[in-house]
Short mmCIF file of C-alpha atoms in Angstrom, two decimals:
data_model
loop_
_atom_site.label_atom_id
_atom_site.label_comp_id
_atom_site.label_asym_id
_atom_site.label_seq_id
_atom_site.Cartn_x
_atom_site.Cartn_y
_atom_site.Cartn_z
CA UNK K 1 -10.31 -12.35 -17.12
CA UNK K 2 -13.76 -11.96 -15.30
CA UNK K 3 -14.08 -12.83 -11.60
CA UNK K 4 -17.30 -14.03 -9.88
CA UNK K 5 -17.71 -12.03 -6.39
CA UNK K 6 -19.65 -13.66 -3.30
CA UNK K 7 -21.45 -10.27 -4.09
CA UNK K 8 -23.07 -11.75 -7.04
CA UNK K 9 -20.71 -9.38 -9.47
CA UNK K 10 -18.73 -10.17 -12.31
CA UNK K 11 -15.82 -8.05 -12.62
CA UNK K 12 -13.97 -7.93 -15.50
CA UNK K 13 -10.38 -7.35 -14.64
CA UNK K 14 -6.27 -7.89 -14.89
CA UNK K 15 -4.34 -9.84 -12.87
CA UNK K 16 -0.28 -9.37 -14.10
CA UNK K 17 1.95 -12.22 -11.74
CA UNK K 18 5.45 -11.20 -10.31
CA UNK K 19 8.16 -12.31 -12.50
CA UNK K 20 9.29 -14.51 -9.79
CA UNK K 21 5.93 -16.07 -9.27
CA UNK K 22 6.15 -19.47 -8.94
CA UNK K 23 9.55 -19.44 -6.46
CA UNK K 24 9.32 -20.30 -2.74
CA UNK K 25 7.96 -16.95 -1.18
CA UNK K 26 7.41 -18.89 2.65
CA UNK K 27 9.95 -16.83 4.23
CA UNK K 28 8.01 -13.76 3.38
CA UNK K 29 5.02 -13.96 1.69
CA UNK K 30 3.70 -12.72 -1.68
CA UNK K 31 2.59 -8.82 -2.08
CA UNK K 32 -0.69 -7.92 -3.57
CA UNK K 33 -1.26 -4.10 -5.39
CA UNK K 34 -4.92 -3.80 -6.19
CA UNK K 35 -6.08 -0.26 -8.18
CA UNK K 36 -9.20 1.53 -8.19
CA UNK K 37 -10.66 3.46 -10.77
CA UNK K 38 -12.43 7.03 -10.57
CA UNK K 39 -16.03 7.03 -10.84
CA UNK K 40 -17.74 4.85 -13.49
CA UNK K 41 -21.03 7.74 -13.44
CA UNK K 42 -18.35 9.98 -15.17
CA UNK K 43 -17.04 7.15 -17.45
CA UNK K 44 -14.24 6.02 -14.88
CA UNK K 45 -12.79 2.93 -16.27
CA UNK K 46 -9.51 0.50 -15.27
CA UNK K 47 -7.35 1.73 -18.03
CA UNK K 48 -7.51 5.13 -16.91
CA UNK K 49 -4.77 6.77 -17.10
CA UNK K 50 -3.85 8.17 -14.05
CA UNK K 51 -4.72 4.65 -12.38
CA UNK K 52 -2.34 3.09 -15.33
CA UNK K 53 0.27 5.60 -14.02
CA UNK K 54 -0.14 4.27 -10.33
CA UNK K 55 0.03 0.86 -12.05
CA UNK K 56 3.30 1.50 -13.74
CA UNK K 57 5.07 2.29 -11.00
CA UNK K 58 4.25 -0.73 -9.08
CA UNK K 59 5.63 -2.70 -12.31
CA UNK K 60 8.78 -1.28 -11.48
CA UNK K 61 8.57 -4.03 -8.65
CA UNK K 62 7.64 -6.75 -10.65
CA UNK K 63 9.88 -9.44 -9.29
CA UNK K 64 7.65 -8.60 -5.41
CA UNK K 65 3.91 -7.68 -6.76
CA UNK K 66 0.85 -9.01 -7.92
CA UNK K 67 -0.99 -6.45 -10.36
CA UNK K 68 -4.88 -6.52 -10.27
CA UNK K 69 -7.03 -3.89 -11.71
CA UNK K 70 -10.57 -3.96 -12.14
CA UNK K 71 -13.88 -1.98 -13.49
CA UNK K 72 -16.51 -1.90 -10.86
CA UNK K 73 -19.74 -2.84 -11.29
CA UNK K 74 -21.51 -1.88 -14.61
CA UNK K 75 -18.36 -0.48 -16.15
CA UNK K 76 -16.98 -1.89 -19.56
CA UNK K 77 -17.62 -6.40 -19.21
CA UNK K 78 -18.63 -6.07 -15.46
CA UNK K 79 -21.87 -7.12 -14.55
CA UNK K 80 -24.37 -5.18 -12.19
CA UNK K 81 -25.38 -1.06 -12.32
CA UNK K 82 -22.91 1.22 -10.25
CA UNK K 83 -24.24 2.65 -6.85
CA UNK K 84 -25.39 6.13 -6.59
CA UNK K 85 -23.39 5.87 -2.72
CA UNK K 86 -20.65 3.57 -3.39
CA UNK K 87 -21.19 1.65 -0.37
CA UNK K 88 -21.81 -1.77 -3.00
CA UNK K 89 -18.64 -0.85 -4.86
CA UNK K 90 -16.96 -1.12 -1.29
CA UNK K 91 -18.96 -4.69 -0.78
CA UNK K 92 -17.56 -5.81 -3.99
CA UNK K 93 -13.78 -4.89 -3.11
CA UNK K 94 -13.76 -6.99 0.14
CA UNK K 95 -15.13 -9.32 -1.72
CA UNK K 96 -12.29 -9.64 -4.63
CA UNK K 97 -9.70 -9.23 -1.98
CA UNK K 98 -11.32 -12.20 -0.13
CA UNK K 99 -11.01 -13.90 -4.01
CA UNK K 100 -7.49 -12.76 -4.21
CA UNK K 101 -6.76 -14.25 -0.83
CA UNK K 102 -8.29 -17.53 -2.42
CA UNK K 103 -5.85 -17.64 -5.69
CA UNK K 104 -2.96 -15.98 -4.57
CA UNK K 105 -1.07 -18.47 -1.58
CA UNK K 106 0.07 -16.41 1.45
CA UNK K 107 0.16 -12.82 1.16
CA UNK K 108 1.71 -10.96 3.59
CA UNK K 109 1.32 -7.49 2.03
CA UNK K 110 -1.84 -5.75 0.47
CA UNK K 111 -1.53 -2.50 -1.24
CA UNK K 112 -4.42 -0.58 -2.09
CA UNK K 113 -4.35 2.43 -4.30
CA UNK K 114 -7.56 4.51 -5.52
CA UNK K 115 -7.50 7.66 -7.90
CA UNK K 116 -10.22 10.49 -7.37
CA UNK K 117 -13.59 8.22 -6.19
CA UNK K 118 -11.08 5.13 -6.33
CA UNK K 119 -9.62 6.71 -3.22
CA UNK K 120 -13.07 6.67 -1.63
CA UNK K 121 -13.80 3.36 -2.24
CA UNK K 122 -10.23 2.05 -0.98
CA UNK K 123 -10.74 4.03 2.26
CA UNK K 124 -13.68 1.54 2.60
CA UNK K 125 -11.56 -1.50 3.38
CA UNK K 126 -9.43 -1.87 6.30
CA UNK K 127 -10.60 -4.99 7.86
CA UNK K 128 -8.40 -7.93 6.63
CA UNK K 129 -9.07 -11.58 6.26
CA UNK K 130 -5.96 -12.59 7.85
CA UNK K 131 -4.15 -10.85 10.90
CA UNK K 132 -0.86 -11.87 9.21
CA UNK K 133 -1.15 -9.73 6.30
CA UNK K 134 -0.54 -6.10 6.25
CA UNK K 135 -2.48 -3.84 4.33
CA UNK K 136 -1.73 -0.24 3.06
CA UNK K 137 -3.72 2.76 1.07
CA UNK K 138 -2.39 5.30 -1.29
CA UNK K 139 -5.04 7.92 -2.20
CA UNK K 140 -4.48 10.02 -4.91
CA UNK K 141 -7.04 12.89 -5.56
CA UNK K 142 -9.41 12.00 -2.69
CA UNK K 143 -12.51 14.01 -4.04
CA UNK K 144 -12.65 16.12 -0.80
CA UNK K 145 -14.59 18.79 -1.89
CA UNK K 146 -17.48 16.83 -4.17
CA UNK K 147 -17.68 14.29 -1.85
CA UNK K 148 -21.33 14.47 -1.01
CA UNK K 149 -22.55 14.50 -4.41
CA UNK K 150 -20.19 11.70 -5.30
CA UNK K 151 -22.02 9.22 -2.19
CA UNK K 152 -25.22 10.27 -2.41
CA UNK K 153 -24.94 12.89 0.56
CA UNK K 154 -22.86 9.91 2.64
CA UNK K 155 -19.66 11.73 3.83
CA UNK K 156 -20.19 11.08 7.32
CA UNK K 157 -19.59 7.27 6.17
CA UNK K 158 -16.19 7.85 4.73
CA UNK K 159 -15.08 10.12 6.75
CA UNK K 160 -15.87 7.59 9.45
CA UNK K 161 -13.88 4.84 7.50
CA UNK K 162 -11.38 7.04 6.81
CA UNK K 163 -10.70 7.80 10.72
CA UNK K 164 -11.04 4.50 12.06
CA UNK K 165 -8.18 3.21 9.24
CA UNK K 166 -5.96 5.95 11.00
CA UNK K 167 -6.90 5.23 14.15
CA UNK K 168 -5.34 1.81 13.86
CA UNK K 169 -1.93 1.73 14.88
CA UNK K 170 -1.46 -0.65 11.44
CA UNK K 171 -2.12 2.41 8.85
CA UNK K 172 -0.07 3.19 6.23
CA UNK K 173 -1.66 5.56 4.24
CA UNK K 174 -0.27 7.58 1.46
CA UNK K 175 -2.22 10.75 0.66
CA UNK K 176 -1.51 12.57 -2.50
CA UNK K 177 -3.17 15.96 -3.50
CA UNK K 178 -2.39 18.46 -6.04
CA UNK K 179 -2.76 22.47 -4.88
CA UNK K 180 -4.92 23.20 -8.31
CA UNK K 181 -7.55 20.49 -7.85
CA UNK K 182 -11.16 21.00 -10.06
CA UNK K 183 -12.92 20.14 -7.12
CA UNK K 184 -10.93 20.79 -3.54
CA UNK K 185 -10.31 24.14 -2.27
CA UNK K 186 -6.04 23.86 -1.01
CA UNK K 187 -7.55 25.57 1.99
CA UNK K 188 -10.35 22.76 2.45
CA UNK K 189 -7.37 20.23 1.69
CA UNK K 190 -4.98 21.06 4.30
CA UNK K 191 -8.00 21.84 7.09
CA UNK K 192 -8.38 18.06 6.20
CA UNK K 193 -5.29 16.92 6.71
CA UNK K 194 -4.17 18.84 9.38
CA UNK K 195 -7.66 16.71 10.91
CA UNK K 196 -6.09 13.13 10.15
CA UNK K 197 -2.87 14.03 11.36
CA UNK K 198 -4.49 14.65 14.65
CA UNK K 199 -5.28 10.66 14.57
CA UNK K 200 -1.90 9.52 13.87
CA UNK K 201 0.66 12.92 15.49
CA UNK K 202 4.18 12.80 13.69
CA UNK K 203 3.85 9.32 12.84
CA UNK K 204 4.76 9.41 8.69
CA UNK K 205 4.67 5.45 8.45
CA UNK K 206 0.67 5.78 9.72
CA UNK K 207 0.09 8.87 7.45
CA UNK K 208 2.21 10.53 4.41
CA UNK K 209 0.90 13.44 3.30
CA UNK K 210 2.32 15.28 -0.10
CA UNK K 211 1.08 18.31 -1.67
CA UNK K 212 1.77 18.29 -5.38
CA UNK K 213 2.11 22.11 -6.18
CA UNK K 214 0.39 23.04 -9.51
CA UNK K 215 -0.90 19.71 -9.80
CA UNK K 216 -5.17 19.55 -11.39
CA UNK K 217 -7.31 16.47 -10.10
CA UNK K 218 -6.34 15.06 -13.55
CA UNK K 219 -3.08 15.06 -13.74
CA UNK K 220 -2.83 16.25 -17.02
CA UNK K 221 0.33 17.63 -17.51
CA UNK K 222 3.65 15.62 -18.21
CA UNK K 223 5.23 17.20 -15.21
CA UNK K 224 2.76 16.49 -12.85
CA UNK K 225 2.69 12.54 -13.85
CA UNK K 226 6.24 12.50 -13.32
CA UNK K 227 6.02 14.88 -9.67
CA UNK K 228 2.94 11.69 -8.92
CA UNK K 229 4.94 8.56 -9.72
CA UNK K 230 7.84 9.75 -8.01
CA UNK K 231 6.40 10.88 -5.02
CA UNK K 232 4.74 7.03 -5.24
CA UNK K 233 7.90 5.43 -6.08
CA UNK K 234 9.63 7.33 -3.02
CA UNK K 235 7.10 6.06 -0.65
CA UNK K 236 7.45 2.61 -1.82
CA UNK K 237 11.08 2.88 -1.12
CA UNK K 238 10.21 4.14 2.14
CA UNK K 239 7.77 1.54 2.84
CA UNK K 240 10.91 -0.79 4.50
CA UNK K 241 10.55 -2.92 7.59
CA UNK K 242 12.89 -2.74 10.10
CA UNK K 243 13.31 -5.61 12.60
CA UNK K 244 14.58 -5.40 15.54
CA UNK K 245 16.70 -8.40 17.01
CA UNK K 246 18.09 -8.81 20.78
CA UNK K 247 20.68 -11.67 20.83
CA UNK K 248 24.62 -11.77 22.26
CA UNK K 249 25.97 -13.53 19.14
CA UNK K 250 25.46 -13.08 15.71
CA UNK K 251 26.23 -16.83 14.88
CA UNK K 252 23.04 -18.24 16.44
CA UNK K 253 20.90 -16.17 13.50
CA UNK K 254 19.88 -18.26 10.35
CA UNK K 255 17.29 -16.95 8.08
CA UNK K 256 14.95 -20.04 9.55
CA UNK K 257 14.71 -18.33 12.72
CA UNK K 258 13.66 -15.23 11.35
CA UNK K 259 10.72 -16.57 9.17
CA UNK K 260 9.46 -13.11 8.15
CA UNK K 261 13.06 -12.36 6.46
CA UNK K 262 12.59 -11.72 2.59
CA UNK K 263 15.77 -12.22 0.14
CA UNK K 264 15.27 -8.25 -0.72
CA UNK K 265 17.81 -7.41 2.33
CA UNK K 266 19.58 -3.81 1.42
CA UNK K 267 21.18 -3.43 4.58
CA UNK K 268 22.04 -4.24 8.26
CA UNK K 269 23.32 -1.69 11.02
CA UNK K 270 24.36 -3.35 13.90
CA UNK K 271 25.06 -0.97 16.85
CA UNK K 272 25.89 -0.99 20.56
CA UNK K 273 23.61 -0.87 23.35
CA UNK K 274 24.25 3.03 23.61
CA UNK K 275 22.94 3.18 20.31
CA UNK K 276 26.74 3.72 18.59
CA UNK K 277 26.58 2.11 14.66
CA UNK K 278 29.49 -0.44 14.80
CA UNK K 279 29.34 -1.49 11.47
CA UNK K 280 26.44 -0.55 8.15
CA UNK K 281 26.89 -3.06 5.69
CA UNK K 282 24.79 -3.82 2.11
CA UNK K 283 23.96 -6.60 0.96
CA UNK K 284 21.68 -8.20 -1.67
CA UNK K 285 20.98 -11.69 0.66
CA UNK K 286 19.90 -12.43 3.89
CA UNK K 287 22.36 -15.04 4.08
CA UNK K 288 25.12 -13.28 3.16
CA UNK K 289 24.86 -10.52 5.56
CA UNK K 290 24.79 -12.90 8.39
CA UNK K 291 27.60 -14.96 7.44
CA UNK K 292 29.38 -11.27 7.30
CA UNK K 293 28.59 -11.04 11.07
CA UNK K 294 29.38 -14.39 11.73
CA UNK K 295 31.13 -14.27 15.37
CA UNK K 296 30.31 -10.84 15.66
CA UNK K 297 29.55 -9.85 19.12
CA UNK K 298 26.75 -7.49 19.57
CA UNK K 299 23.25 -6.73 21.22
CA UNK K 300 21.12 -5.32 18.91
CA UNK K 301 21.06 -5.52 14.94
CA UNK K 302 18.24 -3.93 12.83
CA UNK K 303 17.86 -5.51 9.84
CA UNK K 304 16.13 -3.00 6.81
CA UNK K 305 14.56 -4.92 4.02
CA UNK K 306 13.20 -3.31 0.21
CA UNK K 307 9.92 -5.36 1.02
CA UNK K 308 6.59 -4.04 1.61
CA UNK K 309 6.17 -4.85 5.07
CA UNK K 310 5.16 -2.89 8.03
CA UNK K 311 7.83 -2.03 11.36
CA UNK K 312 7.69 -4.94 13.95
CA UNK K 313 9.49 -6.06 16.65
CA UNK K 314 11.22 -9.84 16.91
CA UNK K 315 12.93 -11.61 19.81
CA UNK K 316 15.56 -14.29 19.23
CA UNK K 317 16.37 -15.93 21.64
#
């Protein structure tokens, strides 16, 4: 498919639907994964396939994401010449999310995930078109060490972006690294990310940082592809929301009332107010975890969903 930008681009990309697309998502939204290719001056393409990898990982989730890949500007049926800084290719991802946002009704969740200069151009957007919708980064390879030569001598720019996305108290950013990188000292690596964690302390669902030992930039080997897409796949099991609810009776809770509630429920804990776990129990539906409570009487219930949506706090009154 090709996709006019307000940028005046034609990308020519892949958009793969959920396999529930089509149901009623209102109760929690749809969930958008958008990959980024490495740089299109070194023949960086969206079929790549350490992006592909990224992308088949996310297809384990089929029945909760939308799949879009792209090539930037001037790579493969995409219209335009790439930038020498990247700052364009940055332009023209706002602008397909702000397409996205256009086709794709009411999504609550954006994932985006960048390989090698991908990751640069990823670390671009943070700014969303809707407050309601969360939006997360995985960067894989983030060219560290070439990163001057890769933006035309504008680090300071990226670094900048990079910061001010941690800064937010809304990051969730997934940094992935490999100790035998072509182009990024280990020693430069982890002077970097001992600097981000500065912005976000202890705080893993902010910042994840994994170290791939023996991993390239390229990802050649069989082992490392597997070490990458389960260190993604871990993370996006990780990436759970947890919801806290205040109430004095379980029976008053309907899955109206709790609008952000997905049908991807795994599990509630419902505990005292000392913090004592009364009762774990799993469950595959919203519904039927509360009628399991029915009559129940507690004061605080966390509810932990396999959806890709950030902590937040709820009050039921």
């Amino acid at each position: 498919m090709h996709i006019n930008l307000s940028t005046g681009i034609t990308v020519e990309a892949e958009l793969t639907s959920p396999s529930d697309a089509g149901q009623n998502h209102s109760d929690g939204g749809n969930n958008l994964a958008i990959f980024l290719h490495p740089w299109s001056w070194l023949g960086g393409h969206m079929q790549d396939p350490v992006a592909s990898l990224l992308m088949d990982v996310f297809e384990a989730h089929r029945s909760q994401y939308y799949l879009l890949r792209y090539n930037s500007r001037g790579v493969g049926k995409s219209s335009g010449w790439p930038s020498l800084t990247g700052l364009s290719e940055g332009e023209d991802l706002r602008a397909l999310v702000q397409w996205a946002f256009g086709t794709i009704r009411n999504i609550k969740s954006l994932v985006i995930v960048g390989y090698s200069h991908g990751s640069l151009i990823a670390s671009l957007h943070s700014a969303l078109p809707s407050t309601s919708t969360r939006v997360s980064h995985i960067l894989l390879s983030y060219p560290l060490g070439p990163r001057g030569w890769l933006t035309a001598f504008r680090s300071n720019v990226y670094d900048t972006a990079l910061k001010d996305l941690l800064s937010s108290p809304e990051a969730h950013v997934l940094v992935v690294f490999g100790d035998q990188d072509n182009f990024t000292s280990i020693s430069k690596y982890e002077r970097w990310t001992k600097e981000l964690q500065t912005l976000t302390g202890t705080d893993t669902q902010r910042l994840e940082i994994v170290r791939v030992d023996g991993a390239s930039h390229f990802w050649r080997g069989r082992d490392e592809r597997v070490l990458t897409a389960a260190v993604v796949e871990r993370w996006l099991q990780r990436a759970t929301v947890i919801i806290t609810v205040s109430f004095e009776y379980v029976g008053i809770l309907s899955v109206a009332a709790l609008p952000e509630i997905r049908q991807h429920t795994t599990a509630i804990q419902v505990t005292d107010p000392k913090g004592t776990l009364l009762l774990y129990y799993m469950s595959l539906s919203v519904s039927h975890c509360i009628r399991k409570l029915h009559k129940s009487m507690v004061t605080n219930m966390k509810l932990i969903f396999d959806c890709f949506i950030f902590k937040q706090s709820m009050l039921v009154s």
